[in-house]
Coordinates of C-alpha atoms and ligand atoms in Angstrom, one line a residue:
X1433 CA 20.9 10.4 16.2
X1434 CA 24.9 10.4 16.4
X1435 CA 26.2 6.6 16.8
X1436 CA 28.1 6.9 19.6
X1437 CA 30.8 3.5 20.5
X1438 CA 30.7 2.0 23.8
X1439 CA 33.5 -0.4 25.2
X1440 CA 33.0 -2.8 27.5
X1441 CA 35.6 -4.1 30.0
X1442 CA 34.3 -7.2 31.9
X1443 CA 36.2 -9.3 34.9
X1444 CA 35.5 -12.0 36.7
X1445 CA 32.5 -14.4 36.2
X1446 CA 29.9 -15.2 33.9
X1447 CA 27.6 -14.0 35.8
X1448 CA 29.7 -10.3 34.9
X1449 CA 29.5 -11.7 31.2
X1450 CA 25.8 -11.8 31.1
X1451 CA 25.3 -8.5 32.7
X1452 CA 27.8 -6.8 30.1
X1453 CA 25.1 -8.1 27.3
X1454 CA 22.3 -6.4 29.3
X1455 CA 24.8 -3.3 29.6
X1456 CA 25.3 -3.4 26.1
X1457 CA 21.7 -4.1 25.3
X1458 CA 19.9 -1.4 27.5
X1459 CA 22.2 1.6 25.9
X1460 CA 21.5 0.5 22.6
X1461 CA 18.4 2.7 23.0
X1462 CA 20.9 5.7 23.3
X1463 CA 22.2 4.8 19.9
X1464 CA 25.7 3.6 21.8
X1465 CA 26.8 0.5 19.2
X1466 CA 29.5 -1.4 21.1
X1467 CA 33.1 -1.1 20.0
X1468 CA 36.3 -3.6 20.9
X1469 CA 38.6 -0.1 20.2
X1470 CA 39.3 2.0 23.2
X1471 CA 40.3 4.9 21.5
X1472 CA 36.8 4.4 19.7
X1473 CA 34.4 4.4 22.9
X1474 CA 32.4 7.2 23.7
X1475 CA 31.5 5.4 26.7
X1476 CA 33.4 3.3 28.6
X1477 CA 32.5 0.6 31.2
X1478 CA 34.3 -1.5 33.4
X1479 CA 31.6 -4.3 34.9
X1480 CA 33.6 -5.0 38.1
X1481 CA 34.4 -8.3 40.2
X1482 CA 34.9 -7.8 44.2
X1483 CA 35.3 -11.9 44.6
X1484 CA 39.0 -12.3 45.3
X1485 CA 41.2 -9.1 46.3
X1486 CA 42.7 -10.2 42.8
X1487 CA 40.1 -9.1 40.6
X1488 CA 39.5 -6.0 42.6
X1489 CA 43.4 -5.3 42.1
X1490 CA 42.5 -5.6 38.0
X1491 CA 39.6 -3.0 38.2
X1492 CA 41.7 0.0 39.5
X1493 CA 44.6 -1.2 37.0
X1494 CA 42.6 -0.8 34.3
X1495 CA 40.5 3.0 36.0
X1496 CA 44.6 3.9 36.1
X1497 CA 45.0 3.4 32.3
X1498 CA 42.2 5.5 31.1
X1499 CA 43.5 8.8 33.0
X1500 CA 45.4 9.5 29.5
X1501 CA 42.4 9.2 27.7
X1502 CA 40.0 11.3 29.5
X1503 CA 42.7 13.9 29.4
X1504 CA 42.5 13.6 25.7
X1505 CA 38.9 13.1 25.0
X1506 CA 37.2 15.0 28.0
X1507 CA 33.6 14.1 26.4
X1508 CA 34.3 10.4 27.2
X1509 CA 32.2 9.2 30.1
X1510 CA 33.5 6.3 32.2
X1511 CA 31.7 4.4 34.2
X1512 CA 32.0 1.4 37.0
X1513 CA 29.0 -1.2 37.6
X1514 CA 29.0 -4.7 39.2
X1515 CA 30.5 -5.7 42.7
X1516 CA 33.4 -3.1 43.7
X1517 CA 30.8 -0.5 42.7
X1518 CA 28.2 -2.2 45.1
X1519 CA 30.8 -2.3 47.8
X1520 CA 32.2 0.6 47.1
X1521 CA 30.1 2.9 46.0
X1522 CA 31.1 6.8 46.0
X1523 CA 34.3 6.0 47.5
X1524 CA 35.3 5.1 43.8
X1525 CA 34.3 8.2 43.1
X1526 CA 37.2 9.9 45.7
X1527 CA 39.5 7.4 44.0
X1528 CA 39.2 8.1 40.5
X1529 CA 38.4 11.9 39.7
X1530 CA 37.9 11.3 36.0
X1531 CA 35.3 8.8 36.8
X1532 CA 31.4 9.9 35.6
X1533 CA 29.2 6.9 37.1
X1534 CA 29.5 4.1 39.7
X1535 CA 26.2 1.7 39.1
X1536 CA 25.6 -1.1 41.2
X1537 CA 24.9 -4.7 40.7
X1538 CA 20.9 -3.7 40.6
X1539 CA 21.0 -1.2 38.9
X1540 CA 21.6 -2.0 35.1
X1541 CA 17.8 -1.2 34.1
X1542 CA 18.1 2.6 35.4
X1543 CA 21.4 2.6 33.4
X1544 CA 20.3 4.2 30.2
X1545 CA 19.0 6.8 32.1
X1546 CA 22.0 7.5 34.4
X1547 CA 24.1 7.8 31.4
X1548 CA 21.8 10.1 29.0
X1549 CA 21.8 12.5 32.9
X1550 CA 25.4 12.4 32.5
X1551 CA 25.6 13.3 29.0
X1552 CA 23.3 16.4 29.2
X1553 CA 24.6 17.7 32.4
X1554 CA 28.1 16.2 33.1
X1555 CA 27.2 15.6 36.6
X1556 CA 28.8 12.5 38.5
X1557 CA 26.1 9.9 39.3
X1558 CA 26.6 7.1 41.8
X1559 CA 23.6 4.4 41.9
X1560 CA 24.1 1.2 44.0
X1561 CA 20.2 0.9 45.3
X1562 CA 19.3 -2.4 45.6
X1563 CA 16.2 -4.5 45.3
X1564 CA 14.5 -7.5 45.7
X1565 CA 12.9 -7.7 42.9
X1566 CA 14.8 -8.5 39.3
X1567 CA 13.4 -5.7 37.0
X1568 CA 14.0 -7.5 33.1
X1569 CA 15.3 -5.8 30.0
X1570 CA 14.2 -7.0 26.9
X1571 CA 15.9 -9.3 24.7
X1572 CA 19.9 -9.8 24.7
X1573 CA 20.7 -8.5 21.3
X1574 CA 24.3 -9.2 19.9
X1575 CA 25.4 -5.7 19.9
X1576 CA 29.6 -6.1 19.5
X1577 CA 30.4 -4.1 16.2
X1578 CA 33.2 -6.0 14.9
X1579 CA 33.4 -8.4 18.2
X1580 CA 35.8 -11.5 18.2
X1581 CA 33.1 -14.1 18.7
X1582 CA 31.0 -13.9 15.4
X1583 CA 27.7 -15.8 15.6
X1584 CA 27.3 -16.8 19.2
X1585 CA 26.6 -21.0 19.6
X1586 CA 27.0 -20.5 23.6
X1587 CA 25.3 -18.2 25.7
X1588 CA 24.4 -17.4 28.9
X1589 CA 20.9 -17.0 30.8
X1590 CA 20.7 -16.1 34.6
X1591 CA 18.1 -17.7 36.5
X1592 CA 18.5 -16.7 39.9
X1593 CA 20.6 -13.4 41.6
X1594 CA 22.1 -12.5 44.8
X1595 CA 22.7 -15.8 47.7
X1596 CA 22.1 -16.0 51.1
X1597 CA 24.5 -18.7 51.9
X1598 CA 27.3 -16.3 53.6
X1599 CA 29.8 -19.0 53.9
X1600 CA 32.4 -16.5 55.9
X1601 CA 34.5 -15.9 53.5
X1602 CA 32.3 -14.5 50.2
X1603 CA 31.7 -11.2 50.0
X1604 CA 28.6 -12.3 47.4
X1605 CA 25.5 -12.2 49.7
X1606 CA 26.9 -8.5 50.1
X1607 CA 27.3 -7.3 46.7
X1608 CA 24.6 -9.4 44.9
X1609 CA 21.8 -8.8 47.4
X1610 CA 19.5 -11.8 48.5
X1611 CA 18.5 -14.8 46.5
X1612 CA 16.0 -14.2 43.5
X1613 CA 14.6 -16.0 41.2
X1614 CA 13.1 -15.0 37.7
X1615 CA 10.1 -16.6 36.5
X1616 CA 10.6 -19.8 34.4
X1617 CA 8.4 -17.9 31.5
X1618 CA 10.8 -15.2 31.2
X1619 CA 13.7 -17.7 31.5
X1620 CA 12.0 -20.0 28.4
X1621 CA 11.1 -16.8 26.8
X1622 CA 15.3 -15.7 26.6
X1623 CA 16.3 -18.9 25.4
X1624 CA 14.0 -19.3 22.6
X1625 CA 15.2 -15.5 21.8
X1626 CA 18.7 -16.9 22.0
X1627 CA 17.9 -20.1 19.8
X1628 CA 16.7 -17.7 17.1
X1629 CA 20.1 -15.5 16.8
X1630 CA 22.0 -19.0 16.9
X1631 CA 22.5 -19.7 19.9
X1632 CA 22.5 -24.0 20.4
X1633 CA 23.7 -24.2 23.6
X1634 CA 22.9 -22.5 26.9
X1635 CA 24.3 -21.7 30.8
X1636 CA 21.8 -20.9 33.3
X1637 CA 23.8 -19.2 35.8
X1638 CA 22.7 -18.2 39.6
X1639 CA 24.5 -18.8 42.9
X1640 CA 23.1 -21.7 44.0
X1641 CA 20.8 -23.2 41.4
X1642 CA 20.0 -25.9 43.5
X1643 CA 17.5 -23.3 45.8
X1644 CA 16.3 -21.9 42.2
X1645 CA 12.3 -20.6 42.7
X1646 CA 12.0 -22.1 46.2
X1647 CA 11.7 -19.0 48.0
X1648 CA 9.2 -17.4 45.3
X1649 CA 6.9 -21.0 45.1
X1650 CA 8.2 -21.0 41.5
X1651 CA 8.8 -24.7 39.8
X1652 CA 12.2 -26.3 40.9
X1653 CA 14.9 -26.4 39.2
X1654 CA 14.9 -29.6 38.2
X1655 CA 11.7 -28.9 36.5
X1656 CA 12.9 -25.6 35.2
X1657 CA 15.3 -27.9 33.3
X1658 CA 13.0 -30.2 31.8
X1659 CA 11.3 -27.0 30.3
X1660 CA 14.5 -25.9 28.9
X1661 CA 14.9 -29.5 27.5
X1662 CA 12.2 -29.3 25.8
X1663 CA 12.8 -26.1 23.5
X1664 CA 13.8 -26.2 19.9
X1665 CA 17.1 -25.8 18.6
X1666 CA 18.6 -26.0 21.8
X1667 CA 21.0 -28.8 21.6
X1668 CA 23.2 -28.5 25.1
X1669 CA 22.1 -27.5 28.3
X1670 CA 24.8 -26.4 31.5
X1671 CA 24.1 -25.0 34.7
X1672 CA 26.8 -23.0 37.6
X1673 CA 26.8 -23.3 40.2
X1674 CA 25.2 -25.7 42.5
X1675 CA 26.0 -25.5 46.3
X1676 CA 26.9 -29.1 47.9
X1677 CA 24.3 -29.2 50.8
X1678 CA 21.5 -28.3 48.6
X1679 CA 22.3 -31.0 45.6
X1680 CA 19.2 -33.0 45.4
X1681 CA 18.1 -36.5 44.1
X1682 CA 15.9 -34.7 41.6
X1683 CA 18.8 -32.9 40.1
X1684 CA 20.8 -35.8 40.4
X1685 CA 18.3 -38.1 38.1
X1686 CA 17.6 -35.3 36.2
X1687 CA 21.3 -36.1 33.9
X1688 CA 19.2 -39.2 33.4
X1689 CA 16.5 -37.5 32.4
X1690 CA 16.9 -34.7 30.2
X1691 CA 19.1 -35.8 27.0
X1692 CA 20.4 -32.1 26.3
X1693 CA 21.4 -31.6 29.9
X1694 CA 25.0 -32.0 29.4
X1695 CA 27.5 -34.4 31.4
X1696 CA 29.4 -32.6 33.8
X1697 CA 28.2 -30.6 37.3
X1698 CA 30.3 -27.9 38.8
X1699 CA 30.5 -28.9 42.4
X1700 CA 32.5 -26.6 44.8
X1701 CA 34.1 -27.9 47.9
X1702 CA 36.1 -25.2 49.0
X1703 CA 38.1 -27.5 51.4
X1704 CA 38.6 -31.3 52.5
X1705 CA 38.5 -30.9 56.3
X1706 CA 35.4 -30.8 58.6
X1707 CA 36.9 -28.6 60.4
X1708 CA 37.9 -25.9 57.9
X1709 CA 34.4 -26.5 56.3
X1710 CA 32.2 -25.7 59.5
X1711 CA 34.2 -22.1 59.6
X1712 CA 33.4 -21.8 56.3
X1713 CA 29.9 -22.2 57.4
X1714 CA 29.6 -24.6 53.9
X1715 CA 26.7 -26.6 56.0
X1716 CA 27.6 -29.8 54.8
X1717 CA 30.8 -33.0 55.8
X1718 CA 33.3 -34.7 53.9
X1719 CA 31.0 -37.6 54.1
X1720 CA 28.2 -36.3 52.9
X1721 CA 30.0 -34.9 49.8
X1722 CA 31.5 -38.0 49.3
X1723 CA 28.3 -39.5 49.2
X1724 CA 26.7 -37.0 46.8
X1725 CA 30.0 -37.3 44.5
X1726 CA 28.9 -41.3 44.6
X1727 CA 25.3 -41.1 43.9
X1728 CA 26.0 -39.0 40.9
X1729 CA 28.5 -41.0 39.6
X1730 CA 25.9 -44.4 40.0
X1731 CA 22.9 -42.2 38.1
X1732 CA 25.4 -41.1 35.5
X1733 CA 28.9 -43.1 35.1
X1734 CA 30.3 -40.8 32.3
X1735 CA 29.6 -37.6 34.3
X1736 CA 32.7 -35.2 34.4
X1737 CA 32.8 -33.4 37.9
X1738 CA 35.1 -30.0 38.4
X1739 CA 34.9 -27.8 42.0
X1740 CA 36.4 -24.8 43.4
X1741 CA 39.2 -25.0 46.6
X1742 CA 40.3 -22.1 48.6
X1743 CA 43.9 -22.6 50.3
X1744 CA 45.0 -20.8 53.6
X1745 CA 41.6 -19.8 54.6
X1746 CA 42.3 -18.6 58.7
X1747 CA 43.3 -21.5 60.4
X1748 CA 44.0 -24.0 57.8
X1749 CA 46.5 -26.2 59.6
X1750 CA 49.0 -28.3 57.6
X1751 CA 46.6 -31.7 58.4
X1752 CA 43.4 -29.4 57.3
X1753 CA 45.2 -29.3 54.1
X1754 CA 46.6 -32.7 53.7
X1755 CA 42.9 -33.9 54.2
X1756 CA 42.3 -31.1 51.2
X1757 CA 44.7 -33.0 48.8
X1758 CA 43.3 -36.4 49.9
X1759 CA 39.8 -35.3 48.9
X1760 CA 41.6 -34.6 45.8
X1761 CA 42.6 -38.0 45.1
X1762 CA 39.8 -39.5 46.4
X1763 CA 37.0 -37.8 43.9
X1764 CA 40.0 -37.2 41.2
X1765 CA 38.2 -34.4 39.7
X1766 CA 38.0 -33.5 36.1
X1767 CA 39.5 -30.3 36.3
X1768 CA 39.0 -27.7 39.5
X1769 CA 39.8 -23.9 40.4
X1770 CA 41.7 -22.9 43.4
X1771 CA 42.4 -19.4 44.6
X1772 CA 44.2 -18.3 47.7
X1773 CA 42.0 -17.4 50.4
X1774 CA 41.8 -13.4 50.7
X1775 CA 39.7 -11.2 52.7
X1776 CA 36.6 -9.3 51.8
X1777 CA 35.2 -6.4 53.2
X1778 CA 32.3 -7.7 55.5
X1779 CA 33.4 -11.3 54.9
X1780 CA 33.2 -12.9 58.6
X1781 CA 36.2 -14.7 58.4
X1782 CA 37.7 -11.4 57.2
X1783 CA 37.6 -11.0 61.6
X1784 CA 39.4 -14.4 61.7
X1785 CA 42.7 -15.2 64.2
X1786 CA 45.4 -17.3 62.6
X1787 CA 45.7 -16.1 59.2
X1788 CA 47.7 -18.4 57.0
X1789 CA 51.1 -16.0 55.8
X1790 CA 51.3 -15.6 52.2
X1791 CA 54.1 -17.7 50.7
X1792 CA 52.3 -20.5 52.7
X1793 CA 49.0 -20.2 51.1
X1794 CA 50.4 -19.8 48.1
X1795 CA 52.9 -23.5 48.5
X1796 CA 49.7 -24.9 49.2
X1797 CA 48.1 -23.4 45.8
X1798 CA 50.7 -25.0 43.5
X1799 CA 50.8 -28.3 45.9
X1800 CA 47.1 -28.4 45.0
X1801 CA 47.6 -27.6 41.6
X1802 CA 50.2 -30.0 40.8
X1803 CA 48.4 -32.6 41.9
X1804 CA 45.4 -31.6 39.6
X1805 CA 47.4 -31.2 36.6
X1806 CA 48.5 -35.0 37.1
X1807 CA 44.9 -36.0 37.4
X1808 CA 43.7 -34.1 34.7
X1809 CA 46.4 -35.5 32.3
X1810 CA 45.3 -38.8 33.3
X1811 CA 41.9 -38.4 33.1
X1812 CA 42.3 -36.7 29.6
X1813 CA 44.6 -39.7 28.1
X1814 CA 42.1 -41.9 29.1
X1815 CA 39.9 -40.5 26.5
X1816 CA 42.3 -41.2 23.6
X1817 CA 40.8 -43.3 20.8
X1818 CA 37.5 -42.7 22.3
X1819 CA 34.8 -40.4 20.0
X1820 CA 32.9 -37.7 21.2
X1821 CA 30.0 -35.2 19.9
X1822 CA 31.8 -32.2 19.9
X1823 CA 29.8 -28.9 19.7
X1824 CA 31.5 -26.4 17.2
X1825 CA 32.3 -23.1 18.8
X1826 CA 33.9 -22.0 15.7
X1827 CA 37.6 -21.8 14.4
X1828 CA 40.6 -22.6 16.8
X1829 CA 42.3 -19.7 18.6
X1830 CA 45.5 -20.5 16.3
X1831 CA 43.3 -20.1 13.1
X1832 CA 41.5 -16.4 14.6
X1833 CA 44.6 -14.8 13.7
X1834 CA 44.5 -15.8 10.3
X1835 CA 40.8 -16.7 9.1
X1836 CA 37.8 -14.6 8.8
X1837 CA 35.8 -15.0 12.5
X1838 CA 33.5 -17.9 11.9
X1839 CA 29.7 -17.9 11.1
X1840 CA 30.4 -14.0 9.7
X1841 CA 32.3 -14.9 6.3
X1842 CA 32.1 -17.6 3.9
X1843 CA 35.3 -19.1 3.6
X1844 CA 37.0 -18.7 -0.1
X1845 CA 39.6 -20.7 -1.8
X1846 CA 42.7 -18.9 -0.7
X1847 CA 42.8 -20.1 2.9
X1848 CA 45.1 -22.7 4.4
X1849 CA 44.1 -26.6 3.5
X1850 CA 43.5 -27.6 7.2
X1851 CA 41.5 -25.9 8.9
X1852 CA 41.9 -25.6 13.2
X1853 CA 38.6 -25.5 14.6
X1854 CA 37.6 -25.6 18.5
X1855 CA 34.5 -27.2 20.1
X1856 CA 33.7 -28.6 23.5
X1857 CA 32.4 -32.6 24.5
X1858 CA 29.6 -32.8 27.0
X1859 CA 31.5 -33.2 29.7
X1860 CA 33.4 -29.7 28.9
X1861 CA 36.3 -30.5 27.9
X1862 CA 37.8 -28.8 24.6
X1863 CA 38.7 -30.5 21.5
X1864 CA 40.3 -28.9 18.6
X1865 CA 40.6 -31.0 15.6
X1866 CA 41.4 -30.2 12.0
X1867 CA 39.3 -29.8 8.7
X1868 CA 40.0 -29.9 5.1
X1869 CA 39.1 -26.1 4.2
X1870 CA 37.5 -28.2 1.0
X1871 CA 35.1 -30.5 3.3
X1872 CA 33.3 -28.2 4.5
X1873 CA 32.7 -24.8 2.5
X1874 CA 31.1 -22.5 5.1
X1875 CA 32.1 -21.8 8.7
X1876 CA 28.3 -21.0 9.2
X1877 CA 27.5 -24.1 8.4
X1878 CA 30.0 -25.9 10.3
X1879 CA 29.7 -23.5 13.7
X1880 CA 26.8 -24.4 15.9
X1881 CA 26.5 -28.3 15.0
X1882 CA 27.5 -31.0 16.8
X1883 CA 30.1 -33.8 15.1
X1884 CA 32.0 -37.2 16.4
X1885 CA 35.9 -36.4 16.4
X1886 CA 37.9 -39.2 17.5
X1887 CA 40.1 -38.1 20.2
X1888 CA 43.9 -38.9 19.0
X1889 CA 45.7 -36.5 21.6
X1890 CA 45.8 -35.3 25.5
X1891 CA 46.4 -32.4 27.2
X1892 CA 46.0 -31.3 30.8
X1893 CA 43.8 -28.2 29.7
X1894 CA 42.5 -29.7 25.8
X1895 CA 42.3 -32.4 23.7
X1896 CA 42.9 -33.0 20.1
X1897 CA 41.1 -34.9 17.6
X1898 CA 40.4 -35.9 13.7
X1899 CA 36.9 -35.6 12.6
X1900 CA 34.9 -38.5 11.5
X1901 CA 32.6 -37.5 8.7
X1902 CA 29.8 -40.0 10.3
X1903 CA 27.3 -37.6 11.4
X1904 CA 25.6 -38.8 15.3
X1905 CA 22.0 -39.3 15.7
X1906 CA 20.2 -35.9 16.1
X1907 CA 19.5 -35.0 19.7
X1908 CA 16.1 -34.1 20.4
X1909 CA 15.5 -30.7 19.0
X1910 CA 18.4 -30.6 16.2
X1911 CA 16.0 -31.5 13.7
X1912 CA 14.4 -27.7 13.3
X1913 CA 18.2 -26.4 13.4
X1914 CA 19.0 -24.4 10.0
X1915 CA 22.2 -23.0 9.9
Ligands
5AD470 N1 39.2 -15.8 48.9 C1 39.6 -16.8 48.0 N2 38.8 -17.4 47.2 C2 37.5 -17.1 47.2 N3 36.4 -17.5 46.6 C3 35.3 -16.8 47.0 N4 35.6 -16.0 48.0 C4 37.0 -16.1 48.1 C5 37.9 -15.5 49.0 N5 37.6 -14.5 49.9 C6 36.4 -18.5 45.5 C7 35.6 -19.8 46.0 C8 34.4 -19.7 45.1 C9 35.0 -19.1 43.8 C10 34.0 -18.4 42.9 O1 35.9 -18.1 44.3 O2 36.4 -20.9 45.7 O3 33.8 -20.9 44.8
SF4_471 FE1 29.4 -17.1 48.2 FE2 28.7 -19.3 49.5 FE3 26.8 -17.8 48.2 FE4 28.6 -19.3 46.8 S1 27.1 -20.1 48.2 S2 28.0 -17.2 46.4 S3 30.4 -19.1 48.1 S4 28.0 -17.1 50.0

C-alpha cells in the first residue's frame, strides 16, 4: 500500500495533544505516516479547541490558509475533529467548501473509517455522535516521521472525559460529553506501553480528576495513583486538572505518599470573590480554598501550586476584582494562567446582564498579570543556590536549531563544547543548564534521566543552572531504567 503523509494541526489543551496521538495512531492502519510538511500531507487535520473565542478564532485562520492548497492538490482531504466540530458540526461544512470531514470529540475510533469513505467516494462526512462510553484504541505509537520531539520522556494519558460541572461560563460539559472514566487496567496497561517506548514521566489528564471512577464504582483516584506509582520505569507522575470543591484529604496525603507523584497541583480558582464565584457556579468560597491551599501546603511544604483566573466575567465589579488580586497575594502562586472571560455558545453566563467592555477586561488581564510576573520572579530567585533533580527533556530550544534532535542521534565530535539542555524540577519549573558536549557522549543517554543542577539563575518563566556530576538516589522504579 501507498504511504500516504498526514499532518496534524493541534490547539489548545493537552487533552487536544493526547487525542492528536490517537488521531495519528488510529490512521496508521491506512498506511498515513505523519508528516510536519504541509505541502507533504495527504491528509490534513486540524484537532480543534472551542474553550475561549480565541482558540476558535485560530481554527478558521488556519481552514483559511489551506484554500490554496486544496486548489493545488484537489486529492488532499481536510478534516476538523475536537470541540468546534462538536459544537459546530455541519455548519463548518457551509463555512469551508473545501473541507472533507468534521469528526467530533467521540468520534476518533470511527475515524479510520470515515476517512478510507472519503477516499473511495469523495463524499463529505460529518460525525459528531456522542457516547457515554470511551471506546479504546490500541496503543499510542510515536508515529511523527521526522517530528521535533525525538524520543518522547513526557507523555500524556487521559483518565477521565467529558465534565459535568457546568460552571456558566465553559462550554466543556457541551463539547466533551458527560464525565467518564476508563478503567484503571487500561490506564496501567498505556503507561507501561509508554514506559517501554521511553517514556519516564507521565500526565493523567481529565476534567476534574478529583471525581475520577466515582460515578463507574471504579478505584479513586487517589488509589489510581498509587497503582501508577507503583510501575517500573516510571520516574514522575503529574495530574490536570483538579476542581477546588472536590480536592480531597486523600489526594492531599497522597504527595506524602507516593514518592514519584510530583510536587506541584494545578488548582483553578477562576476568581477571588464569593460573589463572582457563586455565578460561576464553582461550588466552593474563598474560605474554603484558602483552607485547602493551607492543608496542602502543611502535608507538603515544598509543593508548587499554579491556577487559572478569568477576568471580566459578567458582572465583575472593580471590588470583585480587587478581591481577585488579593487572593493573588495571599496564596502567591507559582505561576497561573488568566484569559479574559468570553462567551460560549450554550455557556449560561453567555445570557448574562452587565458584561465587562473589552479594554476593561483586558486592564484587568495585565493588572493580574503584572502582579504575577512579580511573584513568580520572586518565588524563582528564591531558588537560587538551591539543587534540584531535574528530569531531562532533551536539548534546549536554543541548541534544536543547531544539534541533531536528542535521543535520535549520537552526538559526534564537531558540535559546540557546551551543550544547552532543558529539563523540568518537580515542582514544574524549567531549568536549562549547560553540558560539556565531552561529559556526556550520547543525548540518549542523557534524555530521560533525572540529574541535581544547582540553580545559579532566575527568570519569571525559567531557571538556569550548572550541573553537578553527583548523581541523586534512584527513585523507586529508576533501577530497571536502560536508556
Ligand atoms: N472565557 C475565558 N476563559 C475561559 N476558560 C474557560 N472558559 C472560559 C471562557 N468562556 C478558562 C478557565 C479554565 C481554562 C482552561 O480556560 O480559566 O480554567
Ligand atoms: Fe469547564 Fe467547570 Fe468542567 Fe472545568 S470543571 S471543564 S471549568 S465545566
Amino acid at each position: 500500500m501507498k504511504t500516504k503523509y498526514l499532518y496534524i494541526n493541534t490547539i489548545g489543551c493537552q487533552m487536544n495533544v493526547y487525542d492528536s496521538d490517537k488521531i495519528a495512531n488510529s490512521l496508521l492502519s491506512l498506511n498515513y505516516k505523519a508528516t510536519e510538511n504541509l505541502k507533504k500531507a495527504d491528509l490534513i487535520i486540524v484537532n480543534t479547541c472551542a474553550i475561549r473565542e480565541k482558540a476558535e478564532q485560530k481554527v478558521f485562520s488556519f481552514l483559511g490558509r489551506l484554500a490554496g492548497l486544496k486548489r493545488k492538490k484537489p486529492g488532499l482531504i481536510i478534516g476538523v475533529g475536537g470541540c468546534v466540530a462538536q459544537q459546530e458540526g455541519k455548519k463548518i461544512l457551509e463555512r469551508v467548501p473545501y473541507l472533507d470531514v468534521v469528526f467530533g470529540t467521540h468520534a476518533i475510533p470511527r475515524l479510520p473509517e470515515i476517512v478510507e469513505r472519503v477516499e473511495l467516494k469523495k463524499s463529505r462526512i460529518v460525525d459528531i455522535g456522542m457516547t457515554d462510553q470511551i471506546v479504546e484504541i490500541e496503543s499510542v505509537a510515536d508515529s511523527l516521521e521526522n517530528g521535533p520531539k525525538g524520543r518522547k520522556v513526557s507523555d500524556f494519558v487521559t483518565i477521565m472525559q467529558g465534565c459535568d460541572n457546568f460552571c456558566t461560563y465553559c462550554v466543556v460539559p457541551y463539547v466533551r460529553g458527560r464525565e467518564t472514566s476508563r478503567s484503571p487496567e487500561k490506564i496501567v496497561n498505556e503507561i507501561e506501553g509508554l514506559v517501554n517506548s521511553g517514556v519516564r514521566e507521565v500526565t493523567l489528564l481529565g476534567q476534574n480528576v478529583n471525581s475520577y471512577g466515582k460515578k463507574e464504582g471504579l478505584c479513586s483516584f487517589s488509589e489510581l495513583l498509587a497503582l501508577v506509582n507503583e510501575i517500573d520505569g516510571i520516574l514522575r507522575i503529574r495530574f490536570t486538572t483538579s476542581h477546588p470543591k472536590d480536592l480531597s484529604d486523600d489526594l492531599i496525603y497522597a504527595f506524602k505518599e507516593n514518592e514519584k507523584l510530583c510536587r506541584h497541583i494545578h488548582l483553578p480558582v477562576q476568581s477571588g470573590s464569593d460573589r463572582v464565584l457563586k455565578r460561576m457556579n464553582r461550588k466552593y468560597t474563598r474560605a474554603l480554598y484558602l483552607e485547602k491551599i493551607d492543608k496542602l501546603r502543611n502535608i507538603c511544604p515544598d509543593i508548587s501550586i499554579t491556577s487559572d483566573f478569568i477576568t471580566g466575567f459578567p458582572g465583575e465589579t472593580k471590588a470583585d476584582f480587587k478581591e481577585t488580586l488579593d487572593l493573588i497575594k495571599t496564596v502567591e502562586y507559582e505561576g497561573l494562567f488568566a484569559f479574559k472571560y468570553s462567551d460560549r455558545p450554550n455557556a449560561k453566563a453567555t445570557l448574562f446582564a452587565q458584561k465587562i467592555p473589552d479594554q476593561e477586561k483586558k486592564e484587568r488581564l495585565k493588572k493580574l498579570l503584572d502582579l504575577q510576573e512579580v511573584i513568580s520572579r520572586k518565588k524563582n530567585q528564591a531558588l537560587v543556590g538551591s539543587t534540584q533533580e531535574i528530569l531531562v527533556e532533551g536539548f534546549s530550544k536554543k541548541m534544536s536549531s543547531v544539534l541533531p534532535r536528542a535521543g535520535e542521534t549520537k552526538i559526534n565530535e564537531s558540535l559546540p563544547n557546551n551543550i544547552q539542555w532543558t529539563g523540568r524540577t518537580s515542582a514544574n519549573k524549567i531549568v536549562n543548564f549547560n553540558l560539556e558536549s565531552s561529559s556526556v557522549s550520547c543525548g540518549e543517554t542523557f534524555t530521560g534521566s533525572i540529574v541535581n543542577v544547582e540553580i545559579e539563575k532566575a527568570f519569571s518563566h525559567s531557571l538556569w543552572g550548572k550541573y553537578l556530576k553527583l548523581e541523586p538516589a534512584p527513585l523507586k522504579g529508576e533501577e530497571s531504567y536502560a536508556a
